[in-house]
CSV table of C-alpha atoms in Angstrom, one decimal:
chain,number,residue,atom,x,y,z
O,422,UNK,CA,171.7,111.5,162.0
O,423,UNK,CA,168.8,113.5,163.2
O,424,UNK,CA,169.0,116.4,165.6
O,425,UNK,CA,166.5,114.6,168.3
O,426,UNK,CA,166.2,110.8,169.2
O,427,UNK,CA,164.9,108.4,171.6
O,428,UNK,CA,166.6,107.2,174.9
O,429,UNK,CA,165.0,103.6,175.9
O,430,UNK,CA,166.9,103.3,178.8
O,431,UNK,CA,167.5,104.3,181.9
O,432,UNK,CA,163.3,103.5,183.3
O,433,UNK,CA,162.3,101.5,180.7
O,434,UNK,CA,165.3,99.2,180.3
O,435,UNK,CA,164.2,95.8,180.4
O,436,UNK,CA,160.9,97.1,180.4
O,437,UNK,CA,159.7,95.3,176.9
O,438,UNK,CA,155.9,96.6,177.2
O,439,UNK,CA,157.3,100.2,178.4
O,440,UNK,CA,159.4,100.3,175.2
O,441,UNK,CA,157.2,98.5,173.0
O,442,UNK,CA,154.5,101.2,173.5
O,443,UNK,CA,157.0,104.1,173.9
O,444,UNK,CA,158.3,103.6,170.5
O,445,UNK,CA,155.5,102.9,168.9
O,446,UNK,CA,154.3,106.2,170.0
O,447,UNK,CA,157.3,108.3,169.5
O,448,UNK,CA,157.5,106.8,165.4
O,449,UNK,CA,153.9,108.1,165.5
O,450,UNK,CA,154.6,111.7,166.5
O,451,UNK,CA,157.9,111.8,163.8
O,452,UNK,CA,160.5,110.4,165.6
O,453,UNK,CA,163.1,108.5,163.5
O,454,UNK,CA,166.4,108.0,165.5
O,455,UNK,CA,166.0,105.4,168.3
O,456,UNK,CA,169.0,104.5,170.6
O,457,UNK,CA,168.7,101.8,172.7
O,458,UNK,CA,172.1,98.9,174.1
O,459,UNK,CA,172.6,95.1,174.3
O,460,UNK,CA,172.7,96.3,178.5
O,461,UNK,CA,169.1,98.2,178.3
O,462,UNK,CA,167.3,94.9,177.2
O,463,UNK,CA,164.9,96.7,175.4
O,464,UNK,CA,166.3,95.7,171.7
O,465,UNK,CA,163.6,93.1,170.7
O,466,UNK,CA,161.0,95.1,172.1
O,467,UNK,CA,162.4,97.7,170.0
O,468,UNK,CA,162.6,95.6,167.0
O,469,UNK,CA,158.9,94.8,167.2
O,470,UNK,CA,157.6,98.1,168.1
O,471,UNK,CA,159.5,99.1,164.6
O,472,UNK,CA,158.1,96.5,162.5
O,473,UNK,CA,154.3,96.3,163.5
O,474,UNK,CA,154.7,100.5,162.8
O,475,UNK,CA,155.1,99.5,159.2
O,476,UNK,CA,158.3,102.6,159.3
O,477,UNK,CA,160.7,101.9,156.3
O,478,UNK,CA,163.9,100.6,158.1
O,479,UNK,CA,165.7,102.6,155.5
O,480,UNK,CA,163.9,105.9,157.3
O,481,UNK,CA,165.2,105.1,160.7
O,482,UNK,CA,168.3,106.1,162.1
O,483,UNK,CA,169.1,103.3,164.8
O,484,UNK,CA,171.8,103.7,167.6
O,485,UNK,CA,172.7,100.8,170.0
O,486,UNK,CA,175.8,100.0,172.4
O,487,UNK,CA,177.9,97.8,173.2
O,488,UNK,CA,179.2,97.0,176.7
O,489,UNK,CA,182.2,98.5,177.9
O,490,UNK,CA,185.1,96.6,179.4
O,491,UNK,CA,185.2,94.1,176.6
O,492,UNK,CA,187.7,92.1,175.0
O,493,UNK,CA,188.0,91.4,170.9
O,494,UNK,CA,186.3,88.6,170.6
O,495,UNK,CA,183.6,89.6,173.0
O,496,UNK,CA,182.7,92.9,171.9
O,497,UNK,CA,182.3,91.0,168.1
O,498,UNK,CA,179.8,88.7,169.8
O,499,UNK,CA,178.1,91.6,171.2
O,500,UNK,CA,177.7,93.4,168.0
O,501,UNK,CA,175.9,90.3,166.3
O,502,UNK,CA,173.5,89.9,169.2
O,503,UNK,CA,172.6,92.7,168.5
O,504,UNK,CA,172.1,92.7,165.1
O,505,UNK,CA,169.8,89.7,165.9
O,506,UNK,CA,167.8,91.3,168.5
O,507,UNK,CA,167.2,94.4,166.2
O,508,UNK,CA,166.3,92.0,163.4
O,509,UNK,CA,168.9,94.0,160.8
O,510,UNK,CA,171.4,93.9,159.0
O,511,UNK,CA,173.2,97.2,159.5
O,512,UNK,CA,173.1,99.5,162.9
O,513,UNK,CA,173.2,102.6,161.7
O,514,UNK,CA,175.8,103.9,164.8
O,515,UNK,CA,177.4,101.4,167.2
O,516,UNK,CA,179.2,102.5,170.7
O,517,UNK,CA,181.2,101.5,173.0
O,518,UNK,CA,178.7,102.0,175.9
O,519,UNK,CA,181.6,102.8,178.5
O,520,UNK,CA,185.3,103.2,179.1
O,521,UNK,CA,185.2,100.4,181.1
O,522,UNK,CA,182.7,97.5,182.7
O,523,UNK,CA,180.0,98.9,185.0
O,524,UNK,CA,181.7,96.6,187.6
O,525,UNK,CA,184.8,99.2,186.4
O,526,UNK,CA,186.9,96.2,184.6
O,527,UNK,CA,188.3,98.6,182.0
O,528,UNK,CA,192.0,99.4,180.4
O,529,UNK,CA,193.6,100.9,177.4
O,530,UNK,CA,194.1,97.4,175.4
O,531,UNK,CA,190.6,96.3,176.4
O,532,UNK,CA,189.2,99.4,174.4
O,533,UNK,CA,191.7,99.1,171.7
O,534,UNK,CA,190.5,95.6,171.0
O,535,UNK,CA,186.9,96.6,171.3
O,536,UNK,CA,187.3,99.6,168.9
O,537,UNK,CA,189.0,97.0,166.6
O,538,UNK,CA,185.9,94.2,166.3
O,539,UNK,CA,184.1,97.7,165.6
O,540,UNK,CA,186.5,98.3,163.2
O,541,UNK,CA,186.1,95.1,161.3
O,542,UNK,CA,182.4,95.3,161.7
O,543,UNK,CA,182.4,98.7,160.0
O,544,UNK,CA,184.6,96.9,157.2
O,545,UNK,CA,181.7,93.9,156.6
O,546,UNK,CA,179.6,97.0,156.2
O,547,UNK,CA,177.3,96.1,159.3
O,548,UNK,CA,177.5,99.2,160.9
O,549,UNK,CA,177.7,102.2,159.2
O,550,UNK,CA,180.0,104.5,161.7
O,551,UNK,CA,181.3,103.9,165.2
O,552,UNK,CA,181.8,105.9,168.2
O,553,UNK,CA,182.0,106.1,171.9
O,554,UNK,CA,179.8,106.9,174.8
O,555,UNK,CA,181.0,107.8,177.9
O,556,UNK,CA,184.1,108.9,177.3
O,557,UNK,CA,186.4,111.1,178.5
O,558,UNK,CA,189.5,112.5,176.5
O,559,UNK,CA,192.3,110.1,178.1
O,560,UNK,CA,189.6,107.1,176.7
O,561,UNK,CA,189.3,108.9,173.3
O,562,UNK,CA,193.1,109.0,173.1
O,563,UNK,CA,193.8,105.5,173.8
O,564,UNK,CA,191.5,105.1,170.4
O,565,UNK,CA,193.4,107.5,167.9
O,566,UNK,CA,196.3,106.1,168.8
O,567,UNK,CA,195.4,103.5,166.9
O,568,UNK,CA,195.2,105.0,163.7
O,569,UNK,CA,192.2,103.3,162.5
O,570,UNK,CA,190.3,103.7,159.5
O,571,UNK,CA,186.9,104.1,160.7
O,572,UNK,CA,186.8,107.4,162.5
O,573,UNK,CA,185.2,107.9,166.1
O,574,UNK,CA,181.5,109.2,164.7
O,575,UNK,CA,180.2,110.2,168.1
O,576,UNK,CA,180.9,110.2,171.5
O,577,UNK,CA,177.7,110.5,173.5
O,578,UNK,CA,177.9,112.6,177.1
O,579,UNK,CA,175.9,113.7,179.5
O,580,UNK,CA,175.7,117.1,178.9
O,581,UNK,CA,173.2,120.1,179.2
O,582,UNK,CA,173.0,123.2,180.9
O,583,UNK,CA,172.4,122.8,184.5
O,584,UNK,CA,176.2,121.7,184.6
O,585,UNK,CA,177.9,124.4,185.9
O,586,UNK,CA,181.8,125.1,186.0
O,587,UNK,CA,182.4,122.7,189.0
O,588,UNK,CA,180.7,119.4,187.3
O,589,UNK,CA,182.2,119.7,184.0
O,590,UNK,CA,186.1,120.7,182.5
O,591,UNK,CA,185.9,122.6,179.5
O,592,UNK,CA,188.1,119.7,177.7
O,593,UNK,CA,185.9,117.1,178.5
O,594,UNK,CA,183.1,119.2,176.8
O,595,UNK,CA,182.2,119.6,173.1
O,596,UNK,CA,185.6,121.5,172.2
O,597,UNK,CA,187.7,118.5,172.9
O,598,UNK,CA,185.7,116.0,170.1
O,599,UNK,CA,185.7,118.8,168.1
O,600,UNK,CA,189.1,119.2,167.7
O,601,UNK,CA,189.4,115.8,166.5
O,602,UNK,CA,186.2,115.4,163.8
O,603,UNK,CA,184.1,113.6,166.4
O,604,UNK,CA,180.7,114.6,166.9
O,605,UNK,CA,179.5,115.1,170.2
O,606,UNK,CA,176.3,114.2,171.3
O,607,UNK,CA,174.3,115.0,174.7
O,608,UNK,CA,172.5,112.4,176.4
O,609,UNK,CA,170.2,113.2,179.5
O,610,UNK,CA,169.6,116.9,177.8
O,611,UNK,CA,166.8,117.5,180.9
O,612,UNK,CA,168.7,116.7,183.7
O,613,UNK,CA,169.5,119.1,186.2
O,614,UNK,CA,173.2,118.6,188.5
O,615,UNK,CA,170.9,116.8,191.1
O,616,UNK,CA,169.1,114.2,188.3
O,617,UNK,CA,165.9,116.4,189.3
O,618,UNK,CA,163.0,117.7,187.3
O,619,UNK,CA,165.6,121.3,187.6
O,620,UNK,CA,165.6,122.0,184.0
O,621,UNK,CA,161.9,121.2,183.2
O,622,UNK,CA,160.4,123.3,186.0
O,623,UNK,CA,163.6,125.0,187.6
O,624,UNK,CA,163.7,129.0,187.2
O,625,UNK,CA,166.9,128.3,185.1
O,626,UNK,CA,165.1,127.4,181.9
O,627,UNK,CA,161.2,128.4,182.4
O,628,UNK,CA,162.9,132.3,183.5
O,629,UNK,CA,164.3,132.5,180.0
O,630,UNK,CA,161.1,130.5,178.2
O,631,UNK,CA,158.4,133.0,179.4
O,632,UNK,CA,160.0,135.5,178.3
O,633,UNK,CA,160.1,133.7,174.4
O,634,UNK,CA,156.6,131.6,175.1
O,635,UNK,CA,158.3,128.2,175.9
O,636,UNK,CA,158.6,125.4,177.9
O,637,UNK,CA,161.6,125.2,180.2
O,638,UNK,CA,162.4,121.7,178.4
O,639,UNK,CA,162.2,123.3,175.0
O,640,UNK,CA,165.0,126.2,176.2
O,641,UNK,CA,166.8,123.4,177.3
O,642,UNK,CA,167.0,121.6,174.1
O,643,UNK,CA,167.6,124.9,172.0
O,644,UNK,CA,170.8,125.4,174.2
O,645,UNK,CA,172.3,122.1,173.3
O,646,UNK,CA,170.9,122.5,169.2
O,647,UNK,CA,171.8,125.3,168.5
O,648,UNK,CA,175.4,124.5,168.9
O,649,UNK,CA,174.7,122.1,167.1
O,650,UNK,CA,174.7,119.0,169.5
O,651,UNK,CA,172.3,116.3,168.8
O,652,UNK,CA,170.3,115.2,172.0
O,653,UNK,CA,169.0,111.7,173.1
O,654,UNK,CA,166.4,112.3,176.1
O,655,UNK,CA,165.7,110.0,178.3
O,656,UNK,CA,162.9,107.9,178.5
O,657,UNK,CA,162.0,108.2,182.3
């Protein structure tokens, strides 16, 4: 999995000309991991903007998500929407987008059987790992107790360095996944404890970056790299 990749949500979900445009731009520039979700609406935008850039599939490392909250059978109708909406065969990582539904419908079986119709998916070979976003380690347990042979790839926070002591625990940070073979990953990597423009322009990160020559986005992303968390910035 690359280092860097593309958000296309938060602004430009359901946005199909936002997305179409923005991808097509970012595959220009070198990008080759895209994340996207069936709840962004963005997947057949995505989908086109991939195939009229005339970028090998086999190239592109491609995330999506899956709602949280779901049951068995619903999460497996998920994942082949998906598919179909991507136009592919394989997702190269699927998530569970949340512990629970945004409505906050959510329980330990509920993400059991959702991790399972991953599972099986994983098995048919239509997505090549599977992992979590959202997640905190109570959600992560209720998965390992499972025992299941597809390990959790990824689970996808919010994370970056405006968070001081007060907004995140130390378990729930990278330690924690660590522990237990899962990669975390930061999503968000720009935004400052009041979803601000703080780690862009704040004196937090452009302090350190005039002293090195850099942006105050660029010492943002070095802090989350080089410990060797991948980061998915947003797209707006």
């Amino acid at each position: 999995m690359p280092s860097a990749g593309l958000g296309t949500g938060g602004y430009w979900a359901g946005n199909q000309s936002a997305v179409y445009a923005g991808v097509r731009l970012a595959l220009s520039l070198g990008y080759r991991h895209l994340d996207t979700a069936l709840g962004y609406r963005t997947q057949g935008a995505l989908a086109r903007a991939i195939d009229d850039s005339k970028v090998a599939r086999e190239d592109l490392f491609l995330v999506s998500k899956v709602p949280g909250g779901l049951n068995g059978s619903e999460t497996a109708h998920a994942i082949e929407q998906s598919l179909a909406e991507l136009r592919t065969t394989t997702i190269d990582l699927m998530l569970i987008h949340f512990p629970g539904s945004w409505a906050g419908v959510g329980s330990p079986s509920l993400r059991q059987e959702s991790w399972r119709a991953l599972e099986a998916a994983w098995a048919r070979g239509q997505l090549r790992a599977i992992g979590v976003s959202h997640f905190c380690p109570r959600h992560v347990e209720d998965l390992l107790k499972l025992g299941g042979k597809a390990p959790i790839a990824v689970n996808q926070v919010e994370y970056h360095c405006g968070m001081g002591p007060s907004s995140v625990n130390q378990t729930d940070g990278p330690g924690f996944d660590r522990l237990r073979g899962i990669l975390f990953e930061s999503f968000m990597p720009f935004c400052g404890q009041c979803h601000d423009d703080e780690l862009l322009n704040g004196e937090l990160t452009t302090g350190i970056g005039k002293a090195h020559g850099k942006t105050g986005a660029q010492v943002a992303l070095r802090w989350l790299v080089q410990q060797g968390i991948p980061v998915i910035p947003r797209s707006g």
